[in-house]
PDB file of C-alpha atoms in Angstrom:
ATOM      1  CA  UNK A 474      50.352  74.789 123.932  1.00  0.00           C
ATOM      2  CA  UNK A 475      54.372  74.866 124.237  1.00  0.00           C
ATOM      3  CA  UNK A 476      55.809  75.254 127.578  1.00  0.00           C
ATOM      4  CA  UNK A 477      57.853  78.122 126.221  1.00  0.00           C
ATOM      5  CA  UNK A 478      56.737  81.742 126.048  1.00  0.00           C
ATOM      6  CA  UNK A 479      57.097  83.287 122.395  1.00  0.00           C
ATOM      7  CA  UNK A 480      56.569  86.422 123.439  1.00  0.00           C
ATOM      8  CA  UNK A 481      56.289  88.389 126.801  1.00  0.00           C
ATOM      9  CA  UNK A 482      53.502  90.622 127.866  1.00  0.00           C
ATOM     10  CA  UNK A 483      54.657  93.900 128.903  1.00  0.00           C
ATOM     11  CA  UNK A 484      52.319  96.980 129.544  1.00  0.00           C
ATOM     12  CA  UNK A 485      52.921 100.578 127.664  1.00  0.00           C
ATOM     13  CA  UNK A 486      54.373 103.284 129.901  1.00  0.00           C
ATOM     14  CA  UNK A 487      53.355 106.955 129.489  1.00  0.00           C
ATOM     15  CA  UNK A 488      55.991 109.509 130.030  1.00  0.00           C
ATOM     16  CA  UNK A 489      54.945 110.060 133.400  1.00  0.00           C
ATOM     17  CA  UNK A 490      54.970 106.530 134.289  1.00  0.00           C
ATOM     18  CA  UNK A 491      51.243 105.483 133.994  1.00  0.00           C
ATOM     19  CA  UNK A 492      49.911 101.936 132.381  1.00  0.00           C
ATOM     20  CA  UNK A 493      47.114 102.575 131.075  1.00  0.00           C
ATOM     21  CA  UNK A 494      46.196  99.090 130.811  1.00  0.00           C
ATOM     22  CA  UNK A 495      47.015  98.071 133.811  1.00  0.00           C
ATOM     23  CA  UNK A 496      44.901 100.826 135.647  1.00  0.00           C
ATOM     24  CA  UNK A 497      42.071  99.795 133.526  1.00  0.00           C
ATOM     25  CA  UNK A 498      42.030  96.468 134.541  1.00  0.00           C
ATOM     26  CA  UNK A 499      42.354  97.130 138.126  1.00  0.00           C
ATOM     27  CA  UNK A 500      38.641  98.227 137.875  1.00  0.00           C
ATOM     28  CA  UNK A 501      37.933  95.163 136.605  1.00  0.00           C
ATOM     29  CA  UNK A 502      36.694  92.135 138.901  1.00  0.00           C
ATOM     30  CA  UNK A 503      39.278  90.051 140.129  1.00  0.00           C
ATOM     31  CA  UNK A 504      37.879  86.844 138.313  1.00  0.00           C
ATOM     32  CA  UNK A 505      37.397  89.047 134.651  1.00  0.00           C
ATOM     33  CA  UNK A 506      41.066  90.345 135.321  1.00  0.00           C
ATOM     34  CA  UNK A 507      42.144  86.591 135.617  1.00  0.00           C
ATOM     35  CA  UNK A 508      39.630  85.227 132.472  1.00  0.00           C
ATOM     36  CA  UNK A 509      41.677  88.193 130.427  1.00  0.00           C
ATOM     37  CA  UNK A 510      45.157  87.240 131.811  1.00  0.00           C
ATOM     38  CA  UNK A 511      44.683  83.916 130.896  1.00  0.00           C
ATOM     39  CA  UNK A 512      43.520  84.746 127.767  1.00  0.00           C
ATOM     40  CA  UNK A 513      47.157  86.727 127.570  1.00  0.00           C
ATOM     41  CA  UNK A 514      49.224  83.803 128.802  1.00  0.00           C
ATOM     42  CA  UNK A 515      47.690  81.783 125.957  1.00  0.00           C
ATOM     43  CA  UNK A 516      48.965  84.256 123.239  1.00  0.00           C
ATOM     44  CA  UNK A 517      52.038  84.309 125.106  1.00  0.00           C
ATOM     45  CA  UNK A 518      52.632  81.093 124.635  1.00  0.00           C
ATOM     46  CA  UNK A 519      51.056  80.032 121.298  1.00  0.00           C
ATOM     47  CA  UNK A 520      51.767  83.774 119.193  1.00  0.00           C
ATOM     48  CA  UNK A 521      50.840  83.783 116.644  1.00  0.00           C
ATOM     49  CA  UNK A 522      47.187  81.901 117.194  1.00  0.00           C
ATOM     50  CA  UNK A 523      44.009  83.058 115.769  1.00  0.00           C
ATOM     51  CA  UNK A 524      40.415  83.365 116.661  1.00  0.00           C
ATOM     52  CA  UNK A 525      38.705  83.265 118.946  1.00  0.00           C
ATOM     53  CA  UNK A 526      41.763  84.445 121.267  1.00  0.00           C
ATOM     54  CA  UNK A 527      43.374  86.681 118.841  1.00  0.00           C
ATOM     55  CA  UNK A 528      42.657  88.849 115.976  1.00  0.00           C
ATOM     56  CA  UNK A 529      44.823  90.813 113.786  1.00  0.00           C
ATOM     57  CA  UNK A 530      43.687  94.332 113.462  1.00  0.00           C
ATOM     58  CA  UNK A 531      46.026  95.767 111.012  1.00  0.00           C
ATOM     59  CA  UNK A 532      49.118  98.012 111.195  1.00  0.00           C
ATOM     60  CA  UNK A 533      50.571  95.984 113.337  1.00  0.00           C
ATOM     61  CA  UNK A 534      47.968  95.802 116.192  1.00  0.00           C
ATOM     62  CA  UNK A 535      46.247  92.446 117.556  1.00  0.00           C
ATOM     63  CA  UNK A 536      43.589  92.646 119.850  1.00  0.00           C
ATOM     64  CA  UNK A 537      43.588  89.742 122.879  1.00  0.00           C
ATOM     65  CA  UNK A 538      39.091  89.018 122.641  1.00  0.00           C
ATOM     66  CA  UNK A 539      37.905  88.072 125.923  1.00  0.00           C
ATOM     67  CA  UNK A 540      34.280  87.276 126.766  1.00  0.00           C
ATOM     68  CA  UNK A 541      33.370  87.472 130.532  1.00  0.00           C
ATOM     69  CA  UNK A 542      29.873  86.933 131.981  1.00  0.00           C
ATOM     70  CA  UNK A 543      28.123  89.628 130.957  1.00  0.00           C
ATOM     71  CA  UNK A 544      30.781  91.710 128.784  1.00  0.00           C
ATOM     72  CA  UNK A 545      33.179  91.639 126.138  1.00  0.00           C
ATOM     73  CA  UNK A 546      36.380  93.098 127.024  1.00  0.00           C
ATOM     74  CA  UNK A 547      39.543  93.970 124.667  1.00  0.00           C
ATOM     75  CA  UNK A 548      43.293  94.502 124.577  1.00  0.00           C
ATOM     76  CA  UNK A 549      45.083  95.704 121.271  1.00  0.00           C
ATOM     77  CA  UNK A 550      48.978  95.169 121.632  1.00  0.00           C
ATOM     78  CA  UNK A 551      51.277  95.000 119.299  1.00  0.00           C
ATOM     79  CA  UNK A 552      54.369  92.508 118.940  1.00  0.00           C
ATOM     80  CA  UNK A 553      57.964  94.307 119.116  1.00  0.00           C
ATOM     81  CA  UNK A 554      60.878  91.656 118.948  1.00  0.00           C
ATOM     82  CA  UNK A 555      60.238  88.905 121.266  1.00  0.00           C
ATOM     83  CA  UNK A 556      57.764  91.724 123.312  1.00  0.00           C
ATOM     84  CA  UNK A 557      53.720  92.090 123.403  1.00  0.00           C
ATOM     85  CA  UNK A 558      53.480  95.393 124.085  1.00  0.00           C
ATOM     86  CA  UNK A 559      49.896  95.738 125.640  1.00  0.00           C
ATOM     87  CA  UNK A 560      49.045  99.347 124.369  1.00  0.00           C
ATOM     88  CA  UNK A 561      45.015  99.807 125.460  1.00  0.00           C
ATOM     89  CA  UNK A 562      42.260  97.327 126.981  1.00  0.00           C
ATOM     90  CA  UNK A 563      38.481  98.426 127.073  1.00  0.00           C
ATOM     91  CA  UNK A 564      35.155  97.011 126.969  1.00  0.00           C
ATOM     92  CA  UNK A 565      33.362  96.371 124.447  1.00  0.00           C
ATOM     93  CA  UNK A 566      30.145  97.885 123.917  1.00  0.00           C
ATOM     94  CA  UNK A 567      29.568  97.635 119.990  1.00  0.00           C
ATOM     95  CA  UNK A 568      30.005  95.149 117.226  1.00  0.00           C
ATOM     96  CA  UNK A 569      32.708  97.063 115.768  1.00  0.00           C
ATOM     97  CA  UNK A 570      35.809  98.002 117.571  1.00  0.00           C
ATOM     98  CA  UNK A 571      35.211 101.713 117.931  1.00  0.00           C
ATOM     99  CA  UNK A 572      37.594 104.438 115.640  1.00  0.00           C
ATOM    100  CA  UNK A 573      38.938 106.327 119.350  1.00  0.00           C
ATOM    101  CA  UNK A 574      40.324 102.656 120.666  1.00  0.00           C
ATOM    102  CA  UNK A 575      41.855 101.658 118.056  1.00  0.00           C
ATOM    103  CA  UNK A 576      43.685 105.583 117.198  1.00  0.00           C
ATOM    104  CA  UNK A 577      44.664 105.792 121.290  1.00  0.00           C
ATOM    105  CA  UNK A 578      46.333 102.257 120.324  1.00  0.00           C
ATOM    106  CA  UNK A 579      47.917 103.358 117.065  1.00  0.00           C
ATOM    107  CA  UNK A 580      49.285 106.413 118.924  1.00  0.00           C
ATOM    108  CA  UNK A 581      50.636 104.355 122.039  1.00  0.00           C
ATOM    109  CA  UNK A 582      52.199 101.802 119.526  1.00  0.00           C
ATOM    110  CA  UNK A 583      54.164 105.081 117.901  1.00  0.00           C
ATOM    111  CA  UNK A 584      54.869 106.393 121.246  1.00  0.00           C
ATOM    112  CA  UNK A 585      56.554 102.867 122.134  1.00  0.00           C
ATOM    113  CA  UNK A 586      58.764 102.697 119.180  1.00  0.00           C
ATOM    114  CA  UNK A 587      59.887 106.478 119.151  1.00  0.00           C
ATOM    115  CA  UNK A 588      60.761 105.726 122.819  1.00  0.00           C
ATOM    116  CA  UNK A 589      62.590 102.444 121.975  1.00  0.00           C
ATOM    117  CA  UNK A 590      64.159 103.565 119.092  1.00  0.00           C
ATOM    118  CA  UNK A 591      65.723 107.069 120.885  1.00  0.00           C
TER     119      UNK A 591
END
């Protein structure tokens, strides 16, 4: 792994200031929340890597795959210039990534770029 980050994690802002993604993982354990942020400091550093760390999801979103104990957590983010925008995180309970996740990403990721392109 380089010692030079590729890309920065950053977490989506609502309008009114929330991060979604950051709440979420504050109900997290505080060993899970440092499995995933490992897990993020790895794509950080090594973007663009593959499985089992990262998977592209198409339109632009990856998803960060983290499996704890006894769950399987996920972030989708997408990359915006030298930024990893992290845009939802949830667990897992299914084999496929459920249709609601990965629309609430698609929607944050439009949010983002509206925002950063006003």
């Amino acid at each position: 792994m380089s010692n030079i980050k590729r890309i920065k994690a950053s977490f989506f802002k609502t309008e009114s200031g929330k991060e979604p993604v950051r709440d979420w993982l504050m109900t997290l354990s505080k060993e899970d929340r440092q499995k995933i942020g490992e897990d993020i400091k790895t794509i950080e550093f090594g973007f663009p890597i593959g499985m089992p760390t990262c998977r592209p999801m198409g339109k632009g979103l990856y998803e960060v795959r983290t499996n704890l104990e006894n769950t399987i957590t996920r972030i989708l983010f997408c990359v915006e210039g030298e930024q990893m925008i992290l845009l939802h995180g949830f667990t897992k309970k299914t084999q496929k990534t459920p249709k609601e996740d990965l629309n609430l990403a698609i929607k944050r990721q439009t949010e983002f770029k509206n925002k950063a392109g006003s």
